Short mmCIF file of C-alpha atoms in Angstrom, two decimals:
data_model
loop_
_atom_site.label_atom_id
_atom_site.label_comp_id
_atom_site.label_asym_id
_atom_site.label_seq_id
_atom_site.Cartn_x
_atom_site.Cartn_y
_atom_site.Cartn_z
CA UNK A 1 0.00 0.00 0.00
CA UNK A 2 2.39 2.44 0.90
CA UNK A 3 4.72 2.06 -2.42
CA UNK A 4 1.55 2.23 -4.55
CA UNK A 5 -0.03 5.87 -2.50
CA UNK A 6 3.81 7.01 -2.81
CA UNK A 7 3.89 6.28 -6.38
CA UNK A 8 0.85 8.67 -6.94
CA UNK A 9 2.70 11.77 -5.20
CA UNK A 10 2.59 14.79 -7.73
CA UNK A 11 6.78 15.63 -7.83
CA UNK A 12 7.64 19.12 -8.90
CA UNK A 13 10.29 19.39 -11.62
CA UNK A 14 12.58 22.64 -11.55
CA UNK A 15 14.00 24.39 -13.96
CA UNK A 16 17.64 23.50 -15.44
CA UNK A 17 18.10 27.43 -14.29
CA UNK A 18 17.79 27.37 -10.89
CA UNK A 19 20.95 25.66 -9.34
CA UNK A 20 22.32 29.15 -10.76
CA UNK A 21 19.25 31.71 -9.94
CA UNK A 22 19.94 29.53 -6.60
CA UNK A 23 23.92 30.24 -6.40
CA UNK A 24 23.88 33.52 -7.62
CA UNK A 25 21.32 34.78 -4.72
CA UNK A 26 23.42 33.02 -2.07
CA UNK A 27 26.43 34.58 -3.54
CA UNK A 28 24.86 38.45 -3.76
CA UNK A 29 23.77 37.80 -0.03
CA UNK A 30 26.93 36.64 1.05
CA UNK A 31 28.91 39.71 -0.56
CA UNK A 32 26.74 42.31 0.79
CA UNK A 33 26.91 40.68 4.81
CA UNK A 34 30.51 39.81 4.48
CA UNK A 35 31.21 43.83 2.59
CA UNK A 36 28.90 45.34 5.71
CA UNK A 37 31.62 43.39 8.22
CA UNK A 38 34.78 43.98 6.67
CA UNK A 39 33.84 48.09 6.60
CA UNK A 40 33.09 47.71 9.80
CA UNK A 41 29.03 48.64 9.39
CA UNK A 42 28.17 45.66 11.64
CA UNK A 43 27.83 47.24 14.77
CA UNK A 44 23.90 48.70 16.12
CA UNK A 45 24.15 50.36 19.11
CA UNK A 46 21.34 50.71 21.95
CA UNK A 47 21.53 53.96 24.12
CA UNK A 48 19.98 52.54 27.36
CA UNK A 49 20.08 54.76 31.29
CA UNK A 50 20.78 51.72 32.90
CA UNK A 51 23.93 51.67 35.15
CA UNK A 52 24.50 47.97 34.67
CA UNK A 53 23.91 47.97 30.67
CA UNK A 54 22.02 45.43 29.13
CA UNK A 55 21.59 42.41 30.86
CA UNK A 56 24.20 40.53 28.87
CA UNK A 57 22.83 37.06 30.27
CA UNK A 58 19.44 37.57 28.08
CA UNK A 59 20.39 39.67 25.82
CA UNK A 60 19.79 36.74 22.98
CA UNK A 61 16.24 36.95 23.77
CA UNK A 62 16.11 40.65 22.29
CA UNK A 63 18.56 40.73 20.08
CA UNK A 64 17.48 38.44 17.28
CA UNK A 65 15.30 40.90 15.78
CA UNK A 66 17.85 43.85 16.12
CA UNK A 67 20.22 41.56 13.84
CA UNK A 68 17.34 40.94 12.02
CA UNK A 69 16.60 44.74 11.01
CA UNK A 70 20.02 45.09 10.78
CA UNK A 71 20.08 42.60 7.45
CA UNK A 72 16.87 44.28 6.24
CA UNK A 73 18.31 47.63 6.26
CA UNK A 74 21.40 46.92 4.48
CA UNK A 75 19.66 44.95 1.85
CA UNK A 76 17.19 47.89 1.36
CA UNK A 77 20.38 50.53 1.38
CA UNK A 78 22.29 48.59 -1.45
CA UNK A 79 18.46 48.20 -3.46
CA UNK A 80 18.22 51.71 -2.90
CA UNK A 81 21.17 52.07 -5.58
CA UNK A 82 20.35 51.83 -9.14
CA UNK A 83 22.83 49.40 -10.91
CA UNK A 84 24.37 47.82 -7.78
CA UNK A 85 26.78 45.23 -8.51
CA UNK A 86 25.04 42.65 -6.40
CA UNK A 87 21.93 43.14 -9.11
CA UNK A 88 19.83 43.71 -5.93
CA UNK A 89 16.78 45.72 -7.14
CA UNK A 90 14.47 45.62 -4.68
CA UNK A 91 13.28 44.37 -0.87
CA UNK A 92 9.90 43.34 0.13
CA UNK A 93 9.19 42.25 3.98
CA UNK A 94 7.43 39.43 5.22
CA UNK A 95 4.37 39.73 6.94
CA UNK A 96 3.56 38.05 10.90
CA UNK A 97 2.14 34.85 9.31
CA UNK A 98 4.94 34.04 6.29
CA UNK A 99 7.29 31.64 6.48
CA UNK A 100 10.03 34.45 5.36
CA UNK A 101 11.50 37.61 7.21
CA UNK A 102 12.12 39.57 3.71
CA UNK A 103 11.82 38.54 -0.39
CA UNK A 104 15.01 39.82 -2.07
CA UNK A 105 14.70 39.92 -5.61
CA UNK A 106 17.45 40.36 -7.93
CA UNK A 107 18.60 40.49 -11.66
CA UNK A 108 21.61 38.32 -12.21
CA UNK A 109 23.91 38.23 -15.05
CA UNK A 110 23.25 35.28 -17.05
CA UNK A 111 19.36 34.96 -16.60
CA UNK A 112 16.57 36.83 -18.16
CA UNK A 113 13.78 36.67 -15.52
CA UNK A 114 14.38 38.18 -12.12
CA UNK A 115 14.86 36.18 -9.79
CA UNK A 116 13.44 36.53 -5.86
CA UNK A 117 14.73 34.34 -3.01
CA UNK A 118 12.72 33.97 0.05
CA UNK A 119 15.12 35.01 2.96
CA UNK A 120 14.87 33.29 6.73
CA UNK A 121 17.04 35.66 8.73
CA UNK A 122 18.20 33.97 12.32
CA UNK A 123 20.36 35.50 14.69
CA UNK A 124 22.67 33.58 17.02
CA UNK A 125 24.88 34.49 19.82
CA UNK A 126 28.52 33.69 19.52
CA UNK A 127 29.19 33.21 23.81
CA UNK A 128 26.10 30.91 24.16
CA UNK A 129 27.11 27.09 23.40
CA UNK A 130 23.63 25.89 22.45
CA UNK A 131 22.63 28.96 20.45
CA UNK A 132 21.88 27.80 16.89
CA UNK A 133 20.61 24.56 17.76
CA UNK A 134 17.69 23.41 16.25
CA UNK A 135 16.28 26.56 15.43
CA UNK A 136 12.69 25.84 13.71
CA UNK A 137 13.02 27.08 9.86
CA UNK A 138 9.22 26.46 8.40
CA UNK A 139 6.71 23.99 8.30
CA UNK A 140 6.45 20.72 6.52
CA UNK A 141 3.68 21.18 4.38
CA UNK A 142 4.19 24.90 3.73
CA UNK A 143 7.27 24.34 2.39
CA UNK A 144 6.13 21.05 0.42
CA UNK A 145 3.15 23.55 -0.89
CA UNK A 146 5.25 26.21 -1.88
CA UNK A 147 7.52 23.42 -3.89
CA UNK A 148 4.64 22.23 -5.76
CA UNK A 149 3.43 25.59 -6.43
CA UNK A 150 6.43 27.08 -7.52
CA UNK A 151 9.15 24.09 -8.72
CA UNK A 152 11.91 27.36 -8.67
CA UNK A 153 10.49 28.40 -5.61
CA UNK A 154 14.28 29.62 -3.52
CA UNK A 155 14.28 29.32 0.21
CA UNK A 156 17.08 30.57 1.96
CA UNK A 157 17.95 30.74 5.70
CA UNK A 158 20.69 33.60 6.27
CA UNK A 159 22.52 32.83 10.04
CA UNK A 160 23.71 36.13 11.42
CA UNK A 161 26.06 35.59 14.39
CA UNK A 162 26.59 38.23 16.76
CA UNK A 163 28.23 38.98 20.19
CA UNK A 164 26.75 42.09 22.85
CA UNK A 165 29.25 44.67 24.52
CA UNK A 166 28.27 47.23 27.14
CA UNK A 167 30.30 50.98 27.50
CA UNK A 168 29.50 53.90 29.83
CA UNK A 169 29.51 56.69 27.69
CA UNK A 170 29.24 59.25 30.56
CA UNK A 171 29.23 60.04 34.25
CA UNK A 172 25.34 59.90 34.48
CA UNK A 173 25.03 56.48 34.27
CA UNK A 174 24.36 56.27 30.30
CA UNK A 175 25.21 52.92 28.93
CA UNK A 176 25.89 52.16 25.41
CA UNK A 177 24.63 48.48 24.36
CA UNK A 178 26.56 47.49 21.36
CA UNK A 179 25.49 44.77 19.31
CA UNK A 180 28.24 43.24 16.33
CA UNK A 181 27.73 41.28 13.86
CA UNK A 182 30.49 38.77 13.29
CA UNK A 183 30.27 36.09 10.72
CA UNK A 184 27.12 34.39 8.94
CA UNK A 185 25.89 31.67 6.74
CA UNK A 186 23.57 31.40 3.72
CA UNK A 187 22.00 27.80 3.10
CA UNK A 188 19.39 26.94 0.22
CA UNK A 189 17.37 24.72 2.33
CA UNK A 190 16.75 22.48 -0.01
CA UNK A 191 20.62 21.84 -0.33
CA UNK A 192 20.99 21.09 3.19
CA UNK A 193 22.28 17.88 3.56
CA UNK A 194 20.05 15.44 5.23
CA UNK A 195 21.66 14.86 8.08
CA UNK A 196 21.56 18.12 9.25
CA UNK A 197 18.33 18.73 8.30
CA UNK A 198 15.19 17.43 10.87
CA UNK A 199 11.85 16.99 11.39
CA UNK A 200 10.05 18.10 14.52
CA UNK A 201 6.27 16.71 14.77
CA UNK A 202 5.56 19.52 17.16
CA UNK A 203 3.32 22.75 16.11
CA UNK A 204 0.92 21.90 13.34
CA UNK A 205 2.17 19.65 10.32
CA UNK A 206 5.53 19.82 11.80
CA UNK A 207 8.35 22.21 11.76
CA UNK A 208 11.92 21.81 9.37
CA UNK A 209 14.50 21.91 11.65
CA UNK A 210 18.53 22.48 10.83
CA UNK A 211 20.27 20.44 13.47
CA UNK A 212 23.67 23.27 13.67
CA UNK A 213 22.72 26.31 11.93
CA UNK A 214 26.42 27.13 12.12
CA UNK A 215 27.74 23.51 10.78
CA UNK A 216 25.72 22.57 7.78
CA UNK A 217 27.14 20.28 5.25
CA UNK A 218 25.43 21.04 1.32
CA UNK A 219 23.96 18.29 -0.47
CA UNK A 220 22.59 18.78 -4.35
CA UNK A 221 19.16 17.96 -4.76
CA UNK A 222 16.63 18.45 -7.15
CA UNK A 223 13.08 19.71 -6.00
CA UNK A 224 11.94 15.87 -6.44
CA UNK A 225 14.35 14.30 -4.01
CA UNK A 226 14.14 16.91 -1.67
CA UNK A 227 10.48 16.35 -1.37
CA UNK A 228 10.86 12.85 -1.23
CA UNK A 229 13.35 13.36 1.25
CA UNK A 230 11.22 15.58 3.76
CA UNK A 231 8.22 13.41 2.81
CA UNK A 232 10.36 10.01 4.28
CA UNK A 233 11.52 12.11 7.49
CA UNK A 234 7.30 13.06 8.10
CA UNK A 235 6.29 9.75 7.60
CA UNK A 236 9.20 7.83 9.86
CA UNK A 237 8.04 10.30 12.84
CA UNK A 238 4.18 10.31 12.28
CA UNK A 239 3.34 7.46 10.22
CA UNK A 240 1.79 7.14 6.31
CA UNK A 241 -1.77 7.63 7.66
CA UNK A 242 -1.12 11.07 8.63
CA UNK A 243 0.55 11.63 5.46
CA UNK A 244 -1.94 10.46 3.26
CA UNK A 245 -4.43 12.75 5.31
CA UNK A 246 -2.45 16.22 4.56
CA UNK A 247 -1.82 14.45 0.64
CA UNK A 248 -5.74 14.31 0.22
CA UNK A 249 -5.81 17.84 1.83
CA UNK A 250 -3.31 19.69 0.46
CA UNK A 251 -3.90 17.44 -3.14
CA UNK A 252 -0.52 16.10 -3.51
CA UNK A 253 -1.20 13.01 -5.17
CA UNK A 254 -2.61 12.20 -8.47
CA UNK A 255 -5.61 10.36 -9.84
CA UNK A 256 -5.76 6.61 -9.26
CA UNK A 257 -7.91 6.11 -12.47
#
């Protein structure tokens, strides 16, 4: 039974393009955070009247969206800038709900359609051991949705790593909070290898989970055996009845006439 309902799965097919629209995206990205570091435009500082600073020891539960807005605003200064040579032409953010934090769309030499690459943003801190671990990316069948929808459809998790400084800036007790960005990562998810790439049956249909964000090791796939791949890691936690149930609702699998 289960071969046959497998055999019936509608299987995206992708474009010979997109390993490049996919490369090229990961490359621009990469330039622009690793150009924003190296000039030294990594740094967002937070004027705070506390005499202690910020509390350093939970200071990763705030800062993620700093480094977050961070990204976004030097993605939106270099789209700003007609002609860039990162062919970044423009930024859209992602609403509460979407699996994304910002769409970056770009035009990149060697392909005629612009191409826009859904961008996961997560920040890590660099002094806490288990920071990056298992950070939930999307869910199952969003992701498998958007793949079926879209065969070219590019999903990329940017890892921003950052440490926190505090400096009195005067005799009144001002304290300047200084947040730096200091390395990153860019993955295509569907390129990360499966190893480091889980499934966790809690919230929903499931959540995508990379096991390291800062140790991923790439694996080329296809759109087909990366479904097939997150498809075998649902079904080993939850079973193929639960699968078959989100198939016939989400109408992943063909006629059996």
């Amino acid at each position: 039974m289960k071969n046959n309902i497998l055999k019936r799965r509608k299987l995206p097919k992708e474009s010979a393009l997109y390993p490049k629209m996919s490369n090229g995206a990961c490359g621009a990205i990469r330039e622009i955070i690793k150009e924003a570091i190296d000039s030294g435009n990594n740094k967002i500082f937070i004027r705070t009247n506390l005499k202690r600073g910020l509390p350093l020891e939970n200071i990763n539960k705030v800062a993620g969206p700093f480094v977050e807005a961070w990204a976004l605003e030097k993605f939106e200064e270099i789209s700003d800038k007609v002609g860039n040579k990162y062919g970044l032409v423009n930024v859209e953010v992602g609403k509460r709900l979407d699996p994304f934090d910002m769409i970056l769309q770009f035009k990149l030499k060697g392909i005629d359609d612009y191409v826009s690459a859904n961008v996961d943003s997560k920040a890590t801190a660099e002094d806490i051991l288990t920071s990056g671990k298992s950070p939930n990316i999307t869910s199952f069948a969003r992701i498998r949705n958007e793949y079926l929808n879209d065969p070219d459809y590019i999903f990329l998790v940017l890892s921003l790593k950052h440490k926190v400084f505090s400096e009195k800036i005067d005799d009144d007790g001002i304290t300047n909070g200084i947040m730096q960005i200091t390395a990153y990562h860019v993955y295509d998810i569907k390129y990360v290898s499966a190893k480091d790439l889980n499934y966790n049956p809690a919230l929903g249909t499931g959540q995508m989970q990379i096991k390291d964000i800062h140790y991923v090791d790439e694996e080329r796939k296809t759109v087909e055996q990366f479904i097939k791949m997150i498809d075998n890691k649902y079904i080993k936690s939850k079973g193929l009845k639960p699968w078959i149930k989100l198939a016939e609702k989400f109408n992943w699998l063909k006629s059996s006439e």
